[in-house]
């Protein structure tokens, strides 16, 4: 197999990309023999009869499948959980021993690993200290460090205690280093204004704060949504139970994270209100790694049985025509780079029985809908020039996504493997 051929010309700002196969993310189909024209950071034309202008840089990907840059819809770049301790200890260590500066610095290689795996956009949803995620985003945007486009939430808005159980009275100040605790409707509005001022791109709330048995009130969530939408920010809710999901949807949120336990009627309500579900599932490979790390004596069949309820709810969501965006929630150290581990969520969807074209849509077009950014997740005129090329056909074998040979972000070549 030949490597991607890049022929440079006198007008490097204009690129012509020949794609052997091209994934049309809106329709979920592969097109053949397509040419993509890029001017600066924008796609200007796509088609089988596009004329290549004189002086354009030619990138020959006729032996590969070209897709929009992948979108990770649920990450925690500034959090690393060893997988062998409770969440209280991990958060306390992050706040007290790491601090925001070190956490942001440690997030740099994690962000780069996403880009190397073909993720040109990452939606980071909290557990990043006090807006250290905003600092990482700014460093990437200005070119100080290498990484994908980041859409960041800042500290999650939660009820008393956040997601940290077990702290002694007088020690709960650690929680304020990781979450924005909401105390009433007016405080909820103030929290959104704080996030807007500090540069958040979206608002993350905790409808329920599992493992703690606390909830934001519906009135607080409605106030958050109203204030966020005033500032044109979307709101997404951590919600793991049907009650938490339904309350958040009725409050007007735009997305639901996790959604582990959900009724068909709630999925239908999500579809009616155009609320996107981000199912943060784990495939067998990662589940086995976690089981081994925890030294749990589970057979392969027992591990698979644990996944069945999540598979079933994913297929029910599909039958309800609920929009699904791909997000991994991968923040544990399981021996893979963050980008490699995050990609396993796509294989989890495949193990559940989701059609491969819909999995690719979940990682491209649907992710862009969740962000509210039509210039992402598609290869059409007017879209940003974020694309990847892979060896093989991911509509026949999803493992082709693990063979990324080229990444273009914002019109710039950031990865080209000459010996794929």
Short mmCIF file of C-alpha atoms in Angstrom, two decimals:
data_model
loop_
_atom_site.label_atom_id
_atom_site.label_comp_id
_atom_site.label_asym_id
_atom_site.label_seq_id
_atom_site.Cartn_x
_atom_site.Cartn_y
_atom_site.Cartn_z
CA UNK A 1 0.00 0.00 0.00
CA UNK A 2 1.41 3.37 -0.94
CA UNK A 3 1.66 6.14 1.64
CA UNK A 4 -0.29 9.42 1.30
CA UNK A 5 1.37 11.44 -1.44
CA UNK A 6 1.71 15.15 -0.79
CA UNK A 7 2.85 17.25 -3.75
CA UNK A 8 3.60 20.80 -2.62
CA UNK A 9 3.05 23.76 -4.92
CA UNK A 10 3.47 27.52 -5.00
CA UNK A 11 0.12 28.24 -3.33
CA UNK A 12 0.27 26.27 -0.04
CA UNK A 13 -2.89 27.92 1.27
CA UNK A 14 -4.95 26.01 -1.32
CA UNK A 15 -5.09 22.22 -1.07
CA UNK A 16 -6.68 19.61 -3.33
CA UNK A 17 -7.33 16.27 -1.65
CA UNK A 18 -8.09 13.20 -3.74
CA UNK A 19 -10.12 10.71 -1.66
CA UNK A 20 -10.49 7.10 -2.74
CA UNK A 21 -13.50 6.81 -0.42
CA UNK A 22 -15.20 9.65 1.45
CA UNK A 23 -17.61 9.29 4.36
CA UNK A 24 -20.69 11.47 3.92
CA UNK A 25 -21.52 11.91 7.60
CA UNK A 26 -24.96 13.46 7.08
CA UNK A 27 -26.24 10.52 5.03
CA UNK A 28 -24.03 7.86 6.62
CA UNK A 29 -22.72 6.54 3.29
CA UNK A 30 -19.39 6.21 1.50
CA UNK A 31 -18.77 8.09 -1.74
CA UNK A 32 -15.98 7.17 -4.16
CA UNK A 33 -13.42 9.17 -6.14
CA UNK A 34 -14.11 12.51 -4.49
CA UNK A 35 -11.95 15.63 -4.57
CA UNK A 36 -11.93 18.06 -1.66
CA UNK A 37 -10.74 21.64 -2.15
CA UNK A 38 -9.47 23.52 0.89
CA UNK A 39 -8.69 27.22 1.05
CA UNK A 40 -7.07 28.27 4.30
CA UNK A 41 -9.05 26.56 7.06
CA UNK A 42 -12.26 26.03 5.06
CA UNK A 43 -13.53 23.43 2.61
CA UNK A 44 -14.64 25.20 -0.55
CA UNK A 45 -15.79 22.31 -2.76
CA UNK A 46 -16.36 18.54 -2.64
CA UNK A 47 -17.32 16.29 -5.55
CA UNK A 48 -16.33 13.84 -8.24
CA UNK A 49 -15.88 16.51 -10.91
CA UNK A 50 -14.18 19.25 -8.91
CA UNK A 51 -11.50 21.02 -10.92
CA UNK A 52 -8.15 21.39 -9.19
CA UNK A 53 -6.91 24.98 -9.48
CA UNK A 54 -3.42 25.67 -10.74
CA UNK A 55 -0.91 26.08 -7.92
CA UNK A 56 -2.85 23.99 -5.36
CA UNK A 57 -1.02 21.57 -3.09
CA UNK A 58 -2.11 18.05 -4.06
CA UNK A 59 -2.68 15.46 -1.33
CA UNK A 60 -3.30 12.06 -2.88
CA UNK A 61 -5.44 9.86 -0.61
CA UNK A 62 -6.88 7.75 -3.41
CA UNK A 63 -5.85 4.57 -1.57
CA UNK A 64 -7.57 5.56 1.67
CA UNK A 65 -10.90 6.37 3.28
CA UNK A 66 -11.34 10.03 4.21
CA UNK A 67 -13.64 11.06 7.05
CA UNK A 68 -14.43 14.25 8.93
CA UNK A 69 -12.15 14.70 11.92
CA UNK A 70 -13.52 12.62 14.79
CA UNK A 71 -15.30 14.32 17.69
CA UNK A 72 -14.90 13.12 21.28
CA UNK A 73 -17.99 14.32 23.13
CA UNK A 74 -17.07 13.45 26.72
CA UNK A 75 -13.51 13.78 27.95
CA UNK A 76 -11.67 14.76 31.14
CA UNK A 77 -8.25 15.81 29.91
CA UNK A 78 -7.10 17.17 33.25
CA UNK A 79 -8.10 14.15 35.33
CA UNK A 80 -6.25 10.85 35.65
CA UNK A 81 -7.75 8.13 37.82
CA UNK A 82 -5.47 5.19 38.66
CA UNK A 83 -8.46 2.86 38.67
CA UNK A 84 -7.57 1.44 42.08
CA UNK A 85 -8.86 4.08 44.51
CA UNK A 86 -12.14 5.83 45.28
CA UNK A 87 -13.14 9.10 43.66
CA UNK A 88 -12.74 11.10 46.88
CA UNK A 89 -9.03 10.34 47.07
CA UNK A 90 -8.48 11.07 43.36
CA UNK A 91 -10.22 14.46 43.48
CA UNK A 92 -8.58 15.45 46.76
CA UNK A 93 -5.12 14.61 45.42
CA UNK A 94 -5.82 16.48 42.18
CA UNK A 95 -6.89 19.64 44.02
CA UNK A 96 -4.41 19.55 46.90
CA UNK A 97 -1.31 17.91 45.43
CA UNK A 98 -1.44 18.65 41.70
CA UNK A 99 -3.13 22.04 41.44
CA UNK A 100 -4.46 23.65 38.29
CA UNK A 101 -1.12 24.49 36.65
CA UNK A 102 0.31 20.98 36.87
CA UNK A 103 -3.01 19.47 35.79
CA UNK A 104 -3.09 21.69 32.69
CA UNK A 105 0.49 20.73 31.84
CA UNK A 106 -0.32 17.04 32.22
CA UNK A 107 -3.29 17.55 29.94
CA UNK A 108 -1.03 18.60 27.05
CA UNK A 109 0.19 15.11 26.02
CA UNK A 110 -3.30 13.71 26.55
CA UNK A 111 -4.72 16.32 24.18
CA UNK A 112 -2.00 15.59 21.62
CA UNK A 113 -2.76 11.86 21.79
CA UNK A 114 -6.34 12.59 20.73
CA UNK A 115 -5.11 14.47 17.68
CA UNK A 116 -2.78 11.60 16.77
CA UNK A 117 -5.75 9.22 16.86
CA UNK A 118 -7.80 11.35 14.47
CA UNK A 119 -9.81 13.35 16.99
CA UNK A 120 -9.70 16.93 15.75
CA UNK A 121 -12.35 18.10 18.24
CA UNK A 122 -12.69 17.24 21.94
CA UNK A 123 -15.51 18.32 24.25
CA UNK A 124 -14.09 18.45 27.79
CA UNK A 125 -16.74 18.35 30.50
CA UNK A 126 -15.26 19.26 33.85
CA UNK A 127 -12.96 17.80 36.51
CA UNK A 128 -10.37 20.37 35.45
CA UNK A 129 -9.98 22.45 38.58
CA UNK A 130 -10.83 26.13 38.36
CA UNK A 131 -10.93 26.73 34.57
CA UNK A 132 -7.58 25.06 33.88
CA UNK A 133 -9.34 23.53 30.86
CA UNK A 134 -9.82 27.05 29.51
CA UNK A 135 -6.08 27.65 29.89
CA UNK A 136 -5.27 24.48 27.94
CA UNK A 137 -7.72 25.46 25.21
CA UNK A 138 -6.14 28.90 24.88
CA UNK A 139 -2.64 27.41 24.70
CA UNK A 140 -3.75 25.15 21.84
CA UNK A 141 -5.57 27.94 20.01
CA UNK A 142 -2.54 30.22 20.11
CA UNK A 143 -0.20 27.44 18.97
CA UNK A 144 1.83 27.17 22.18
CA UNK A 145 1.01 23.45 22.39
CA UNK A 146 -0.40 20.92 19.95
CA UNK A 147 -3.90 19.54 20.34
CA UNK A 148 -7.43 19.27 18.96
CA UNK A 149 -10.09 21.95 19.02
CA UNK A 150 -11.32 22.07 22.59
CA UNK A 151 -14.81 22.95 23.79
CA UNK A 152 -14.59 23.21 27.57
CA UNK A 153 -17.10 23.51 30.39
CA UNK A 154 -15.10 24.72 33.36
CA UNK A 155 -16.15 23.36 36.79
CA UNK A 156 -19.37 21.37 36.76
CA UNK A 157 -22.39 22.95 38.48
CA UNK A 158 -23.52 20.60 41.24
CA UNK A 159 -25.50 20.24 44.44
CA UNK A 160 -23.74 20.23 47.83
CA UNK A 161 -20.78 17.84 47.86
CA UNK A 162 -20.48 17.45 44.10
CA UNK A 163 -19.41 13.90 43.30
CA UNK A 164 -17.08 13.64 46.30
CA UNK A 165 -18.44 11.49 49.14
CA UNK A 166 -16.96 10.95 52.57
CA UNK A 167 -15.09 14.18 53.35
CA UNK A 168 -15.12 15.13 57.01
CA UNK A 169 -16.84 18.33 58.13
CA UNK A 170 -14.43 21.22 57.71
CA UNK A 171 -12.69 19.55 54.75
CA UNK A 172 -15.29 20.20 52.08
CA UNK A 173 -13.27 23.14 50.73
CA UNK A 174 -11.61 20.55 48.48
CA UNK A 175 -14.92 20.20 46.61
CA UNK A 176 -14.92 23.90 45.69
CA UNK A 177 -11.63 23.32 43.89
CA UNK A 178 -13.33 20.93 41.47
CA UNK A 179 -17.05 21.80 41.31
CA UNK A 180 -19.17 24.96 41.42
CA UNK A 181 -21.66 24.23 44.19
CA UNK A 182 -25.11 25.71 43.52
CA UNK A 183 -27.17 27.09 46.40
CA UNK A 184 -30.43 28.35 44.98
CA UNK A 185 -31.87 29.75 41.78
CA UNK A 186 -30.10 33.11 41.82
CA UNK A 187 -26.79 31.44 42.63
CA UNK A 188 -27.37 29.17 39.64
CA UNK A 189 -27.65 32.20 37.35
CA UNK A 190 -24.55 33.75 38.91
CA UNK A 191 -22.58 30.55 38.30
CA UNK A 192 -23.36 30.67 34.59
CA UNK A 193 -22.23 34.31 34.42
CA UNK A 194 -18.97 33.33 36.13
CA UNK A 195 -18.41 30.63 33.52
CA UNK A 196 -19.15 33.01 30.68
CA UNK A 197 -16.67 35.52 32.08
CA UNK A 198 -13.93 32.90 32.49
CA UNK A 199 -14.30 31.56 28.94
CA UNK A 200 -16.33 28.36 29.14
CA UNK A 201 -17.80 27.11 25.84
CA UNK A 202 -20.64 25.13 27.42
CA UNK A 203 -22.19 24.50 30.83
CA UNK A 204 -21.97 21.10 32.55
CA UNK A 205 -24.45 20.40 35.35
CA UNK A 206 -25.05 17.44 37.63
CA UNK A 207 -28.73 16.58 37.63
CA UNK A 208 -27.74 13.89 40.09
CA UNK A 209 -24.29 13.77 41.65
CA UNK A 210 -23.62 10.03 41.73
CA UNK A 211 -22.28 8.49 43.90
CA UNK A 212 -23.71 11.14 46.25
CA UNK A 213 -27.47 11.06 46.73
CA UNK A 214 -28.01 14.70 45.82
CA UNK A 215 -29.86 16.50 43.03
CA UNK A 216 -30.01 19.98 41.63
CA UNK A 217 -33.58 21.25 41.82
CA UNK A 218 -35.56 21.56 38.63
CA UNK A 219 -35.85 25.30 39.29
CA UNK A 220 -32.05 25.61 39.59
CA UNK A 221 -31.54 23.70 36.36
CA UNK A 222 -34.13 25.80 34.55
CA UNK A 223 -32.37 28.96 35.69
CA UNK A 224 -29.03 27.58 34.47
CA UNK A 225 -30.47 26.69 31.09
CA UNK A 226 -32.21 30.05 30.67
CA UNK A 227 -29.06 32.01 31.57
CA UNK A 228 -26.78 29.81 29.45
CA UNK A 229 -29.03 30.02 26.39
CA UNK A 230 -29.13 33.81 26.83
CA UNK A 231 -25.36 33.71 26.33
CA UNK A 232 -25.71 31.16 23.48
CA UNK A 233 -24.11 28.35 25.48
CA UNK A 234 -25.46 24.82 25.48
CA UNK A 235 -26.12 22.93 28.72
CA UNK A 236 -25.38 19.26 29.24
CA UNK A 237 -26.30 17.18 32.28
CA UNK A 238 -24.57 14.36 34.06
CA UNK A 239 -27.55 12.07 34.65
CA UNK A 240 -27.27 8.36 35.41
CA UNK A 241 -30.84 7.45 36.44
CA UNK A 242 -34.17 7.83 34.72
CA UNK A 243 -35.35 10.32 37.34
CA UNK A 244 -32.26 12.49 36.92
CA UNK A 245 -32.52 12.34 33.13
CA UNK A 246 -36.21 13.23 33.01
CA UNK A 247 -35.79 16.15 35.43
CA UNK A 248 -32.90 17.54 33.37
CA UNK A 249 -34.76 17.15 30.07
CA UNK A 250 -37.81 18.93 31.49
CA UNK A 251 -35.51 21.72 32.65
CA UNK A 252 -34.45 22.23 29.02
CA UNK A 253 -30.91 20.82 28.78
CA UNK A 254 -29.35 20.13 25.39
CA UNK A 255 -27.49 16.93 26.24
CA UNK A 256 -27.46 13.99 28.64
CA UNK A 257 -24.17 12.42 29.68
CA UNK A 258 -24.08 8.68 30.51
CA UNK A 259 -27.81 7.89 30.74
CA UNK A 260 -27.13 4.45 32.14
CA UNK A 261 -30.69 3.76 33.31
CA UNK A 262 -33.41 5.31 31.18
CA UNK A 263 -37.01 4.46 30.35
CA UNK A 264 -38.38 4.30 26.80
CA UNK A 265 -40.74 7.16 27.61
CA UNK A 266 -37.78 9.33 28.64
CA UNK A 267 -35.89 8.46 25.46
CA UNK A 268 -38.99 9.49 23.53
CA UNK A 269 -39.10 12.79 25.43
CA UNK A 270 -35.43 13.35 24.59
CA UNK A 271 -36.15 12.79 20.90
CA UNK A 272 -39.11 15.19 20.97
CA UNK A 273 -37.02 17.91 22.63
CA UNK A 274 -33.93 17.18 20.51
CA UNK A 275 -31.77 16.29 23.51
CA UNK A 276 -28.62 14.39 22.55
CA UNK A 277 -27.51 11.28 24.47
CA UNK A 278 -23.80 10.67 25.09
CA UNK A 279 -23.50 6.98 26.10
CA UNK A 280 -20.12 6.62 27.83
CA UNK A 281 -19.71 2.86 27.47
CA UNK A 282 -16.68 0.61 27.72
CA UNK A 283 -15.82 -2.14 25.24
CA UNK A 284 -14.65 -5.61 26.23
CA UNK A 285 -10.96 -4.82 25.77
CA UNK A 286 -11.02 -1.92 28.24
CA UNK A 287 -13.38 -3.70 30.61
CA UNK A 288 -10.98 -6.65 30.76
CA UNK A 289 -8.07 -4.29 31.48
CA UNK A 290 -10.00 -2.68 34.31
CA UNK A 291 -11.05 -6.02 35.77
CA UNK A 292 -7.46 -7.23 35.69
CA UNK A 293 -6.18 -4.03 37.31
CA UNK A 294 -8.72 -4.37 40.11
CA UNK A 295 -7.79 -8.06 40.46
CA UNK A 296 -11.43 -9.09 40.12
CA UNK A 297 -12.05 -12.75 39.49
CA UNK A 298 -14.46 -12.46 36.57
CA UNK A 299 -14.69 -14.71 33.54
CA UNK A 300 -14.90 -13.33 30.02
CA UNK A 301 -18.59 -14.26 29.94
CA UNK A 302 -19.24 -12.45 33.23
CA UNK A 303 -17.57 -9.33 31.86
CA UNK A 304 -19.78 -9.50 28.79
CA UNK A 305 -22.87 -9.98 30.97
CA UNK A 306 -22.06 -6.74 32.82
CA UNK A 307 -22.27 -4.85 29.52
CA UNK A 308 -25.63 -6.23 28.42
CA UNK A 309 -27.85 -3.62 30.17
CA UNK A 310 -25.83 -0.82 28.55
CA UNK A 311 -26.02 -2.46 25.14
CA UNK A 312 -29.76 -2.88 25.54
CA UNK A 313 -30.36 0.77 26.49
CA UNK A 314 -28.20 1.91 23.55
CA UNK A 315 -30.35 -0.07 21.11
CA UNK A 316 -33.53 1.24 22.75
CA UNK A 317 -32.23 4.77 22.26
CA UNK A 318 -31.63 3.99 18.60
CA UNK A 319 -35.16 2.60 18.21
CA UNK A 320 -36.52 5.78 19.80
CA UNK A 321 -34.56 7.84 17.22
CA UNK A 322 -32.73 9.63 20.02
CA UNK A 323 -29.61 11.31 18.66
CA UNK A 324 -26.45 9.60 19.93
CA UNK A 325 -23.07 11.35 20.14
CA UNK A 326 -19.93 9.37 20.89
CA UNK A 327 -18.17 10.15 24.17
CA UNK A 328 -15.83 7.94 26.16
CA UNK A 329 -15.53 9.41 29.69
CA UNK A 330 -12.12 7.73 29.61
CA UNK A 331 -9.94 9.13 32.39
CA UNK A 332 -8.48 5.94 33.88
CA UNK A 333 -4.95 4.71 33.37
CA UNK A 334 -5.45 1.39 31.58
CA UNK A 335 -2.19 1.24 29.64
CA UNK A 336 -3.32 3.06 26.48
CA UNK A 337 -2.89 6.67 25.46
CA UNK A 338 -5.91 8.81 26.21
CA UNK A 339 -6.76 9.02 22.51
CA UNK A 340 -6.44 5.26 22.01
CA UNK A 341 -8.57 4.50 25.07
CA UNK A 342 -11.23 7.02 24.08
CA UNK A 343 -11.66 5.42 20.68
CA UNK A 344 -12.70 2.13 22.32
CA UNK A 345 -16.16 3.62 22.98
CA UNK A 346 -16.83 3.21 19.25
CA UNK A 347 -16.06 -0.48 19.57
CA UNK A 348 -18.40 -0.67 22.57
CA UNK A 349 -21.19 0.67 20.36
CA UNK A 350 -20.33 -1.96 17.75
CA UNK A 351 -20.43 -4.72 20.39
CA UNK A 352 -23.92 -3.47 21.29
CA UNK A 353 -25.03 -3.92 17.68
CA UNK A 354 -25.11 -0.33 16.46
CA UNK A 355 -24.58 -0.22 12.65
CA UNK A 356 -21.09 0.91 11.72
CA UNK A 357 -22.26 3.88 9.65
CA UNK A 358 -24.27 5.16 12.62
CA UNK A 359 -21.23 4.77 14.87
CA UNK A 360 -19.24 6.96 12.49
CA UNK A 361 -22.08 9.49 12.47
CA UNK A 362 -22.07 9.49 16.28
CA UNK A 363 -18.37 10.40 16.19
CA UNK A 364 -18.77 13.12 13.54
CA UNK A 365 -22.08 14.65 12.46
CA UNK A 366 -23.95 13.99 15.74
CA UNK A 367 -21.09 15.34 17.82
CA UNK A 368 -21.23 18.55 15.82
CA UNK A 369 -24.97 18.82 16.48
CA UNK A 370 -24.33 18.45 20.20
CA UNK A 371 -21.81 21.28 20.04
CA UNK A 372 -24.10 23.38 17.87
CA UNK A 373 -21.34 23.91 15.33
CA UNK A 374 -22.37 23.16 11.69
CA UNK A 375 -18.82 23.75 10.45
CA UNK A 376 -17.66 20.56 12.21
CA UNK A 377 -18.37 16.89 11.62
CA UNK A 378 -18.89 17.00 7.85
CA UNK A 379 -16.97 17.27 4.61
CA UNK A 380 -18.90 19.87 2.63
CA UNK A 381 -18.34 23.35 1.29
CA UNK A 382 -18.34 25.84 4.13
CA UNK A 383 -17.15 23.37 6.77
CA UNK A 384 -13.87 23.73 8.57
CA UNK A 385 -11.07 21.69 7.00
CA UNK A 386 -10.84 19.03 9.71
CA UNK A 387 -10.41 15.58 8.19
CA UNK A 388 -8.60 12.29 8.59
CA UNK A 389 -7.57 9.44 6.32
CA UNK A 390 -7.51 5.80 7.42
CA UNK A 391 -6.20 2.63 5.88
CA UNK A 392 -9.13 0.35 5.07
CA UNK A 393 -12.91 0.72 5.05
CA UNK A 394 -14.40 1.44 8.50
CA UNK A 395 -17.89 0.62 7.21
CA UNK A 396 -16.68 -2.94 6.72
CA UNK A 397 -14.20 -3.18 9.60
CA UNK A 398 -14.23 -0.60 12.38
CA UNK A 399 -10.60 -1.36 13.21
CA UNK A 400 -9.70 0.74 10.15
CA UNK A 401 -10.15 3.71 12.51
CA UNK A 402 -7.07 2.53 14.36
CA UNK A 403 -4.98 2.97 11.20
CA UNK A 404 -4.91 6.74 10.89
CA UNK A 405 -2.39 7.86 8.27
CA UNK A 406 -3.23 11.56 7.93
CA UNK A 407 -4.83 14.28 10.03
CA UNK A 408 -5.77 17.74 8.79
CA UNK A 409 -6.93 20.20 11.46
CA UNK A 410 -8.11 23.68 10.55
CA UNK A 411 -6.59 23.22 7.10
CA UNK A 412 -3.14 22.38 8.48
CA UNK A 413 -1.41 19.02 8.08
CA UNK A 414 -0.68 17.86 11.63
CA UNK A 415 -0.02 14.16 10.96
CA UNK A 416 1.10 12.28 7.85
CA UNK A 417 2.38 8.72 8.15
CA UNK A 418 4.57 7.84 5.20
CA UNK A 419 4.81 4.16 6.11
CA UNK A 420 1.29 3.17 7.24
#
